[in-house]
């Protein structure tokens, strides 16, 4: 069945993804089952999307109830779930207003447009440049790939959008030097996800905030991967004793339904008046109803606390492996956004984990990334650690 599906996909699908030879049929909690009936423990969670795990009964119920009531009407009208979700996000963050789209890239597009528009409205016509970080990832649309500090993402799509300047992450001096009179915003991930799970020094983000304040530059946080409890706080900025002016969310916001959100402070959000920006599906009832339920579950069921505790436990276990195997260069991350940097290629390790019933992810060739649902148990973590232990023993002895 899988082989046949792969062959059909090969004939009709754009070949943009390098896929594993597996097709999934169903999921429950942290488990997935493929079309051959094999089960896997999921340490990828749809790339930090399914924070509540698969087929969460409360999400399934809200989605089916909303599907039977109203799917879509357009943003020409008001709907309840959209407003309720925006109100929840405002109440639980620094922000005052929310714009909804359908993906991370769209949320970042909205942030980039808002930052430009804000200064245009103030008569600062030439203040449109945005400083972003080397090794960052902000999406695959033309504006967001232009903002992305990785050559491989931009390759073949020249000319990219003008107006982005890059500096090394975690280097406040370089940032200070790059900001000029034409700079409208600084945009960064508080912890770089796709770039290799890179955490900033303790004071870096506070310094970035200070530099932005002193220069009147807007600070945009891309929390598409770090948000919704992933790092042990609802939003990663809450770890660092500072707040951005604009924040983008997507991935885990609706636990698997497509959504993106751009949140901003009142004075800045005011630059988006009627007609300035729009999205047909943005904030459509079924997706926002699911996202609102996600938010409630995160709090009511103490899911973020569980993820935080599981993350500390997991990181300790990964560090124990590092102490025993010289092929492990580094273990890093926060909450359940964890990574292990190897001195060898990660792809064969991912493959062996899969053969043993565990899904893990490899980024930047040699970095294993662990981003399971926040409901992962210590027992499941122990099982993966045991599997990795076996694989590393073999790798060292061969
Ligand atoms: C995944 C991701 C994006 C892009 O989100 P899409 O929904 O794929 O457009 C942007 N920024 C960060 C930090 C991400 O992790």
Tab-separated table of C-alpha atoms and ligand atoms in Angstrom:
chain	number	residue	atom	x	y	z
A	1	UNK	CA	0.000	0.000	0.000
A	2	UNK	CA	2.761	2.456	0.925
A	3	UNK	CA	4.783	1.543	-2.160
A	4	UNK	CA	1.794	2.095	-4.416
A	5	UNK	CA	1.016	5.443	-2.785
A	6	UNK	CA	4.624	6.545	-3.187
A	7	UNK	CA	4.542	5.667	-6.851
A	8	UNK	CA	1.311	7.608	-7.415
A	9	UNK	CA	2.665	10.608	-5.501
A	10	UNK	CA	5.785	10.484	-7.618
A	11	UNK	CA	3.675	10.946	-10.747
A	12	UNK	CA	1.415	13.808	-9.666
A	13	UNK	CA	2.916	15.733	-6.755
A	14	UNK	CA	5.357	18.610	-7.054
A	15	UNK	CA	8.619	17.133	-5.870
A	16	UNK	CA	9.299	19.829	-3.259
A	17	UNK	CA	9.618	17.445	-0.320
A	18	UNK	CA	12.155	14.753	0.400
A	19	UNK	CA	9.784	12.343	2.106
A	20	UNK	CA	10.376	9.223	4.173
A	21	UNK	CA	8.888	6.032	2.697
A	22	UNK	CA	6.026	5.935	5.152
A	23	UNK	CA	2.352	6.955	4.984
A	24	UNK	CA	0.449	7.717	8.155
A	25	UNK	CA	-3.135	6.777	8.684
A	26	UNK	CA	-4.048	7.706	12.224
A	27	UNK	CA	-2.736	9.107	15.464
A	28	UNK	CA	-3.618	9.261	19.129
A	29	UNK	CA	-1.710	11.223	21.751
A	30	UNK	CA	2.007	10.799	21.028
A	31	UNK	CA	1.480	7.692	18.856
A	32	UNK	CA	1.109	7.425	15.092
A	33	UNK	CA	0.189	4.409	12.964
A	34	UNK	CA	1.269	3.914	9.354
A	35	UNK	CA	-0.694	2.218	6.579
A	36	UNK	CA	1.166	-1.043	7.262
A	37	UNK	CA	-0.106	-1.022	10.850
A	38	UNK	CA	3.250	-0.175	12.468
A	39	UNK	CA	3.194	2.271	15.371
A	40	UNK	CA	5.608	5.090	16.168
A	41	UNK	CA	6.187	7.456	19.070
A	42	UNK	CA	6.165	10.942	17.621
A	43	UNK	CA	9.011	13.278	18.614
A	44	UNK	CA	8.342	15.561	15.619
A	45	UNK	CA	4.688	16.498	16.239
A	46	UNK	CA	4.199	17.698	12.673
A	47	UNK	CA	7.183	20.050	13.216
A	48	UNK	CA	6.168	21.548	16.546
A	49	UNK	CA	2.514	21.730	15.504
A	50	UNK	CA	0.610	19.038	17.412
A	51	UNK	CA	1.514	20.265	20.903
A	52	UNK	CA	-1.536	18.492	22.374
A	53	UNK	CA	-0.785	15.292	20.507
A	54	UNK	CA	-2.896	13.653	17.831
A	55	UNK	CA	-6.693	13.281	17.812
A	56	UNK	CA	-7.154	15.173	21.067
A	57	UNK	CA	-10.790	14.401	21.970
A	58	UNK	CA	-11.646	18.013	22.869
A	59	UNK	CA	-10.207	19.341	19.590
A	60	UNK	CA	-11.982	16.633	17.586
A	61	UNK	CA	-15.244	17.546	19.272
A	62	UNK	CA	-14.936	21.304	18.735
A	63	UNK	CA	-13.956	20.811	15.096
A	64	UNK	CA	-16.870	18.492	14.357
A	65	UNK	CA	-19.330	20.720	16.208
A	66	UNK	CA	-18.125	23.791	14.316
A	67	UNK	CA	-18.198	21.847	11.017
A	68	UNK	CA	-21.864	21.135	11.606
A	69	UNK	CA	-22.606	24.768	12.469
A	70	UNK	CA	-20.635	27.135	10.226
A	71	UNK	CA	-17.433	26.722	8.233
A	72	UNK	CA	-16.901	30.075	6.621
A	73	UNK	CA	-18.537	33.421	5.863
A	74	UNK	CA	-15.683	35.868	4.986
A	75	UNK	CA	-14.195	38.740	6.910
A	76	UNK	CA	-16.925	41.029	5.599
A	77	UNK	CA	-18.762	39.859	8.721
A	78	UNK	CA	-18.105	39.108	12.381
A	79	UNK	CA	-17.910	35.591	13.788
A	80	UNK	CA	-17.703	34.579	17.433
A	81	UNK	CA	-14.737	32.117	17.498
A	82	UNK	CA	-12.464	34.621	15.745
A	83	UNK	CA	-13.157	37.383	18.249
A	84	UNK	CA	-12.931	35.014	21.225
A	85	UNK	CA	-9.533	33.748	20.071
A	86	UNK	CA	-8.209	37.266	19.493
A	87	UNK	CA	-9.438	38.269	22.958
A	88	UNK	CA	-7.667	35.281	24.542
A	89	UNK	CA	-4.394	36.067	22.767
A	90	UNK	CA	-4.586	39.735	23.766
A	91	UNK	CA	-5.340	38.847	27.362
A	92	UNK	CA	-2.407	36.451	27.548
A	93	UNK	CA	0.280	38.483	25.773
A	94	UNK	CA	1.766	41.980	25.509
A	95	UNK	CA	-0.343	42.636	22.412
A	96	UNK	CA	-3.553	44.653	21.922
A	97	UNK	CA	-4.664	43.532	18.462
A	98	UNK	CA	-4.542	40.428	16.282
A	99	UNK	CA	-4.625	39.816	12.536
A	100	UNK	CA	-5.322	36.253	11.370
A	101	UNK	CA	-3.882	34.482	8.322
A	102	UNK	CA	-3.423	30.835	7.416
A	103	UNK	CA	0.243	30.075	7.908
A	104	UNK	CA	3.463	31.198	9.494
A	105	UNK	CA	4.720	32.841	6.334
A	106	UNK	CA	1.518	34.860	6.089
A	107	UNK	CA	1.786	35.956	9.699
A	108	UNK	CA	5.316	37.186	8.979
A	109	UNK	CA	4.162	38.874	5.759
A	110	UNK	CA	1.623	40.754	7.838
A	111	UNK	CA	4.315	41.762	10.344
A	112	UNK	CA	6.638	42.997	7.581
A	113	UNK	CA	3.827	44.956	5.920
A	114	UNK	CA	2.698	46.450	9.231
A	115	UNK	CA	6.221	47.611	10.130
A	116	UNK	CA	6.607	49.331	6.747
A	117	UNK	CA	3.147	50.844	6.856
A	118	UNK	CA	3.629	52.191	10.386
A	119	UNK	CA	6.524	54.412	9.315
A	120	UNK	CA	4.903	55.417	6.012
A	121	UNK	CA	1.902	56.651	7.978
A	122	UNK	CA	4.259	58.722	10.114
A	123	UNK	CA	5.717	60.319	6.997
A	124	UNK	CA	9.000	58.426	7.228
A	125	UNK	CA	8.825	57.352	3.616
A	126	UNK	CA	12.312	55.812	3.395
A	127	UNK	CA	12.263	53.875	6.611
A	128	UNK	CA	11.473	50.376	5.399
A	129	UNK	CA	14.525	48.213	6.005
A	130	UNK	CA	14.340	45.264	8.397
A	131	UNK	CA	17.319	43.719	10.147
A	132	UNK	CA	17.031	39.954	10.469
A	133	UNK	CA	19.427	37.243	11.607
A	134	UNK	CA	21.820	34.929	9.854
A	135	UNK	CA	20.525	31.324	10.010
A	136	UNK	CA	16.992	32.577	10.658
A	137	UNK	CA	13.909	31.043	9.107
A	138	UNK	CA	10.796	33.105	8.433
A	139	UNK	CA	8.979	31.256	5.638
A	140	UNK	CA	8.889	30.492	1.927
A	141	UNK	CA	6.884	33.308	0.358
A	142	UNK	CA	8.967	35.872	-1.520
A	143	UNK	CA	8.983	38.412	1.308
A	144	UNK	CA	9.645	35.855	4.033
A	145	UNK	CA	12.371	34.013	2.130
A	146	UNK	CA	13.951	37.410	1.555
A	147	UNK	CA	13.878	37.875	5.343
A	148	UNK	CA	15.361	34.412	5.901
A	149	UNK	CA	19.084	34.276	6.644
A	150	UNK	CA	19.789	30.989	4.858
A	151	UNK	CA	21.100	30.904	1.294
A	152	UNK	CA	19.544	27.513	0.523
A	153	UNK	CA	16.031	28.944	1.068
A	154	UNK	CA	16.661	31.863	-1.307
A	155	UNK	CA	18.517	29.897	-3.983
A	156	UNK	CA	17.060	30.274	-7.474
A	157	UNK	CA	14.472	32.900	-6.574
A	158	UNK	CA	16.381	36.096	-7.303
A	159	UNK	CA	15.694	38.921	-7.287
A	160	UNK	CA	14.569	38.638	-3.687
A	161	UNK	CA	12.650	41.471	-2.038
A	162	UNK	CA	14.766	44.506	-1.219
A	163	UNK	CA	15.023	45.814	2.313
A	164	UNK	CA	16.521	43.091	4.487
A	165	UNK	CA	19.885	43.305	6.232
A	166	UNK	CA	21.439	40.377	8.056
A	167	UNK	CA	23.510	40.225	11.207
A	168	UNK	CA	24.698	37.265	13.301
A	169	UNK	CA	22.216	36.088	15.934
A	170	UNK	CA	23.224	36.731	19.539
A	171	UNK	CA	25.545	39.618	18.586
A	172	UNK	CA	24.155	42.884	19.959
A	173	UNK	CA	27.110	44.955	18.706
A	174	UNK	CA	26.581	43.827	15.115
A	175	UNK	CA	22.887	44.669	15.431
A	176	UNK	CA	23.613	48.124	16.842
A	177	UNK	CA	26.009	48.800	13.968
A	178	UNK	CA	23.546	47.654	11.304
A	179	UNK	CA	20.572	49.773	12.386
A	180	UNK	CA	20.459	52.991	10.391
A	181	UNK	CA	17.986	55.774	9.602
A	182	UNK	CA	16.318	53.507	7.033
A	183	UNK	CA	15.688	50.687	9.506
A	184	UNK	CA	12.056	50.221	10.522
A	185	UNK	CA	12.295	46.940	12.415
A	186	UNK	CA	14.377	44.128	13.809
A	187	UNK	CA	12.890	40.700	13.245
A	188	UNK	CA	14.076	37.547	14.971
A	189	UNK	CA	13.178	34.207	16.469
A	190	UNK	CA	13.872	34.350	20.237
A	191	UNK	CA	15.295	30.843	19.831
A	192	UNK	CA	16.266	29.933	16.270
A	193	UNK	CA	14.350	26.800	15.284
A	194	UNK	CA	15.207	25.622	11.771
A	195	UNK	CA	18.637	27.256	12.059
A	196	UNK	CA	19.643	24.662	14.646
A	197	UNK	CA	17.827	25.353	17.929
A	198	UNK	CA	20.124	28.229	18.846
A	199	UNK	CA	19.439	29.890	22.182
A	200	UNK	CA	20.466	33.478	22.919
A	201	UNK	CA	22.698	34.504	25.822
A	202	UNK	CA	20.709	35.504	28.872
A	203	UNK	CA	20.859	39.269	28.349
A	204	UNK	CA	20.873	39.400	24.536
A	205	UNK	CA	17.157	39.913	23.960
A	206	UNK	CA	16.963	42.596	26.648
A	207	UNK	CA	19.834	44.375	24.910
A	208	UNK	CA	18.035	44.055	21.566
A	209	UNK	CA	14.965	45.616	23.198
A	210	UNK	CA	17.089	48.491	24.496
A	211	UNK	CA	18.699	49.108	21.096
A	212	UNK	CA	15.253	49.167	19.467
A	213	UNK	CA	13.937	51.609	22.084
A	214	UNK	CA	16.892	53.933	21.668
A	215	UNK	CA	16.584	53.991	17.886
A	216	UNK	CA	12.781	53.971	17.654
A	217	UNK	CA	12.932	50.670	15.787
A	218	UNK	CA	10.099	48.131	16.015
A	219	UNK	CA	10.913	44.715	17.442
A	220	UNK	CA	9.240	41.743	15.763
A	221	UNK	CA	9.427	38.285	17.356
A	222	UNK	CA	8.755	35.315	15.123
A	223	UNK	CA	7.319	32.885	17.700
A	224	UNK	CA	5.838	30.603	15.074
A	225	UNK	CA	7.891	27.691	16.417
A	226	UNK	CA	8.650	28.861	19.970
A	227	UNK	CA	5.118	29.959	20.864
A	228	UNK	CA	2.143	28.116	22.397
A	229	UNK	CA	4.057	26.502	25.243
A	230	UNK	CA	6.819	24.866	23.228
A	231	UNK	CA	9.656	26.295	25.365
A	232	UNK	CA	7.949	25.930	28.765
A	233	UNK	CA	6.231	29.322	28.713
A	234	UNK	CA	3.177	30.272	26.645
A	235	UNK	CA	5.459	32.512	24.551
A	236	UNK	CA	9.256	32.345	24.599
A	237	UNK	CA	9.651	36.096	25.184
A	238	UNK	CA	8.265	35.486	28.696
A	239	UNK	CA	11.552	33.768	29.629
A	240	UNK	CA	13.609	36.832	28.883
A	241	UNK	CA	12.165	39.708	30.908
A	242	UNK	CA	11.206	41.835	27.920
A	243	UNK	CA	8.460	42.171	25.306
A	244	UNK	CA	8.444	42.660	21.532
A	245	UNK	CA	6.168	45.138	19.671
A	246	UNK	CA	4.906	42.615	17.154
A	247	UNK	CA	4.749	38.817	17.429
A	248	UNK	CA	3.834	36.138	14.945
A	249	UNK	CA	2.315	32.745	15.741
A	250	UNK	CA	1.269	29.759	13.658
A	251	UNK	CA	2.403	26.133	13.966
A	252	UNK	CA	0.872	24.918	17.267
A	253	UNK	CA	-1.817	27.569	17.544
A	254	UNK	CA	-4.580	25.275	16.249
A	255	UNK	CA	-2.790	21.936	16.872
A	256	UNK	CA	-2.770	21.041	13.173
A	257	UNK	CA	-5.385	23.186	11.499
A	258	UNK	CA	-3.866	25.894	9.279
A	259	UNK	CA	-3.629	29.247	11.023
A	260	UNK	CA	-1.271	32.178	11.415
A	261	UNK	CA	-1.580	35.215	13.656
A	262	UNK	CA	0.164	38.562	13.830
A	263	UNK	CA	-0.145	40.317	17.180
A	264	UNK	CA	0.821	43.942	17.825
A	265	UNK	CA	0.630	46.768	20.301
A	266	UNK	CA	-2.190	49.254	19.774
A	267	UNK	CA	-0.155	52.205	18.457
A	268	UNK	CA	1.501	50.020	15.834
A	269	UNK	CA	-1.556	47.967	14.899
A	270	UNK	CA	-3.325	51.251	14.161
A	271	UNK	CA	-1.375	51.396	10.884
A	272	UNK	CA	-3.542	48.553	9.585
A	273	UNK	CA	-6.822	50.331	8.801
A	274	UNK	CA	-9.734	49.046	6.665
A	275	UNK	CA	-8.524	47.859	3.279
A	276	UNK	CA	-4.821	47.790	4.175
A	277	UNK	CA	-4.474	44.028	4.513
A	278	UNK	CA	-6.725	40.966	4.188
A	279	UNK	CA	-7.018	37.212	3.878
A	280	UNK	CA	-10.025	35.251	2.597
A	281	UNK	CA	-9.647	32.364	5.020
A	282	UNK	CA	-7.906	34.294	7.790
A	283	UNK	CA	-9.512	33.498	11.137
A	284	UNK	CA	-12.245	31.375	9.623
A	285	UNK	CA	-14.623	29.886	12.255
A	286	UNK	CA	-13.553	26.234	12.210
A	287	UNK	CA	-9.878	27.059	12.604
A	288	UNK	CA	-10.292	29.737	15.267
A	289	UNK	CA	-12.724	27.553	17.242
A	290	UNK	CA	-10.049	24.830	17.294
A	291	UNK	CA	-7.333	27.319	18.262
A	292	UNK	CA	-9.406	28.732	21.107
A	293	UNK	CA	-9.881	25.217	22.446
A	294	UNK	CA	-6.116	24.646	22.179
A	295	UNK	CA	-5.522	27.753	24.292
A	296	UNK	CA	-8.015	26.619	26.933
A	297	UNK	CA	-6.550	23.104	27.119
A	298	UNK	CA	-2.982	24.438	27.437
A	299	UNK	CA	-4.042	26.296	30.570
A	300	UNK	CA	-6.768	24.081	32.083
A	301	UNK	CA	-4.871	20.816	31.717
A	302	UNK	CA	-1.528	22.338	32.740
A	303	UNK	CA	-0.022	21.152	29.470
A	304	UNK	CA	2.686	23.818	29.434
A	305	UNK	CA	3.847	22.802	32.937
A	306	UNK	CA	3.963	19.171	31.827
A	307	UNK	CA	5.994	20.103	28.752
A	308	UNK	CA	8.369	22.160	30.859
A	309	UNK	CA	8.990	19.307	33.317
A	310	UNK	CA	9.269	16.745	30.514
A	311	UNK	CA	11.692	19.061	28.729
A	312	UNK	CA	14.016	19.320	31.746
A	313	UNK	CA	13.933	15.556	32.204
A	314	UNK	CA	14.560	14.953	28.493
A	315	UNK	CA	17.444	17.424	28.331
A	316	UNK	CA	19.110	15.793	31.344
A	317	UNK	CA	18.883	12.406	29.631
A	318	UNK	CA	20.319	13.823	26.391
A	319	UNK	CA	23.200	15.363	28.349
A	320	UNK	CA	23.864	11.959	29.960
A	321	UNK	CA	24.205	10.539	26.441
A	322	UNK	CA	26.544	13.388	25.503
A	323	UNK	CA	28.743	12.576	28.495
A	324	UNK	CA	29.082	9.015	27.234
A	325	UNK	CA	29.509	9.475	23.493
A	326	UNK	CA	32.214	11.682	21.978
A	327	UNK	CA	30.275	11.845	18.688
A	328	UNK	CA	27.786	14.160	20.438
A	329	UNK	CA	29.042	17.720	20.295
A	330	UNK	CA	26.292	19.656	22.053
A	331	UNK	CA	22.864	19.376	23.672
A	332	UNK	CA	20.743	22.528	23.779
A	333	UNK	CA	17.281	24.030	23.804
A	334	UNK	CA	14.538	25.094	26.138
A	335	UNK	CA	11.378	23.274	27.208
A	336	UNK	CA	10.526	20.770	24.496
A	337	UNK	CA	12.448	22.523	21.745
A	338	UNK	CA	15.583	20.423	22.138
A	339	UNK	CA	18.503	19.516	19.921
A	340	UNK	CA	21.576	17.351	19.871
A	341	UNK	CA	24.431	18.380	17.624
A	342	UNK	CA	26.460	15.464	16.296
A	343	UNK	CA	29.911	15.165	14.782
A	344	UNK	CA	28.431	12.709	12.281
A	345	UNK	CA	25.504	12.933	9.826
A	346	UNK	CA	22.102	12.784	11.467
A	347	UNK	CA	20.114	11.231	8.608
A	348	UNK	CA	21.133	7.599	9.298
A	349	UNK	CA	20.229	8.077	12.987
A	350	UNK	CA	16.775	9.365	12.038
A	351	UNK	CA	16.326	6.346	9.788
A	352	UNK	CA	17.339	3.887	12.493
A	353	UNK	CA	15.053	5.565	15.024
A	354	UNK	CA	12.216	5.176	12.549
A	355	UNK	CA	12.970	1.485	12.111
A	356	UNK	CA	12.712	1.214	15.888
A	357	UNK	CA	9.382	3.052	16.014
A	358	UNK	CA	10.447	6.611	16.851
A	359	UNK	CA	10.057	9.732	14.728
A	360	UNK	CA	12.767	12.333	15.220
A	361	UNK	CA	13.947	15.137	12.966
A	362	UNK	CA	17.322	16.214	11.579
A	363	UNK	CA	18.143	19.810	10.644
A	364	UNK	CA	21.283	21.424	9.228
A	365	UNK	CA	22.682	17.916	8.432
A	366	UNK	CA	24.072	17.123	11.875
A	367	UNK	CA	21.537	18.401	14.368
A	368	UNK	CA	18.870	16.073	15.746
A	369	UNK	CA	15.819	18.056	16.825
A	370	UNK	CA	13.315	16.774	19.395
A	371	UNK	CA	9.951	18.528	19.371
A	372	UNK	CA	7.367	16.043	20.682
A	373	UNK	CA	3.831	16.876	21.819
A	374	UNK	CA	3.919	18.670	25.189
A	375	UNK	CA	2.024	15.715	26.677
A	376	UNK	CA	4.992	13.376	26.177
A	377	UNK	CA	5.677	11.140	29.203
A	378	UNK	CA	8.966	10.322	30.934
A	379	UNK	CA	8.398	6.700	29.978
A	380	UNK	CA	8.232	7.601	26.271
A	381	UNK	CA	11.333	9.759	26.647
A	382	UNK	CA	13.163	6.864	28.335
A	383	UNK	CA	12.237	4.583	25.432
A	384	UNK	CA	13.698	6.987	22.868
A	385	UNK	CA	16.842	7.520	24.955
A	386	UNK	CA	17.335	3.745	25.134
A	387	UNK	CA	16.918	3.519	21.367
A	388	UNK	CA	19.437	6.339	20.766
A	389	UNK	CA	21.837	4.717	23.223
A	390	UNK	CA	21.776	1.524	21.183
A	391	UNK	CA	22.243	3.372	17.895
A	392	UNK	CA	25.194	5.402	19.217
A	393	UNK	CA	26.861	2.291	20.651
A	394	UNK	CA	26.672	0.712	17.234
A	395	UNK	CA	27.837	3.878	15.448
A	396	UNK	CA	30.898	4.137	17.682
A	397	UNK	CA	31.871	0.479	17.353
A	398	UNK	CA	31.473	0.266	13.563
B	1	LIG	C1	7.652	27.090	10.354
B	1	LIG	C2	8.143	28.470	10.536
B	1	LIG	C3	7.760	29.506	9.665
B	1	LIG	C4	6.918	29.267	8.429
B	1	LIG	O1	5.656	28.799	8.719
B	1	LIG	P1	4.739	28.226	7.508
B	1	LIG	O2	3.427	27.932	8.178
B	1	LIG	O3	5.418	27.014	6.979
B	1	LIG	O4	4.629	29.297	6.491
B	1	LIG	C5	8.204	30.777	9.944
B	1	LIG	N1	8.978	31.035	11.008
B	1	LIG	C6	9.372	30.067	11.869
B	1	LIG	C7	10.218	30.419	13.041
B	1	LIG	C8	8.981	28.760	11.650
B	1	LIG	O5	9.406	27.794	12.480
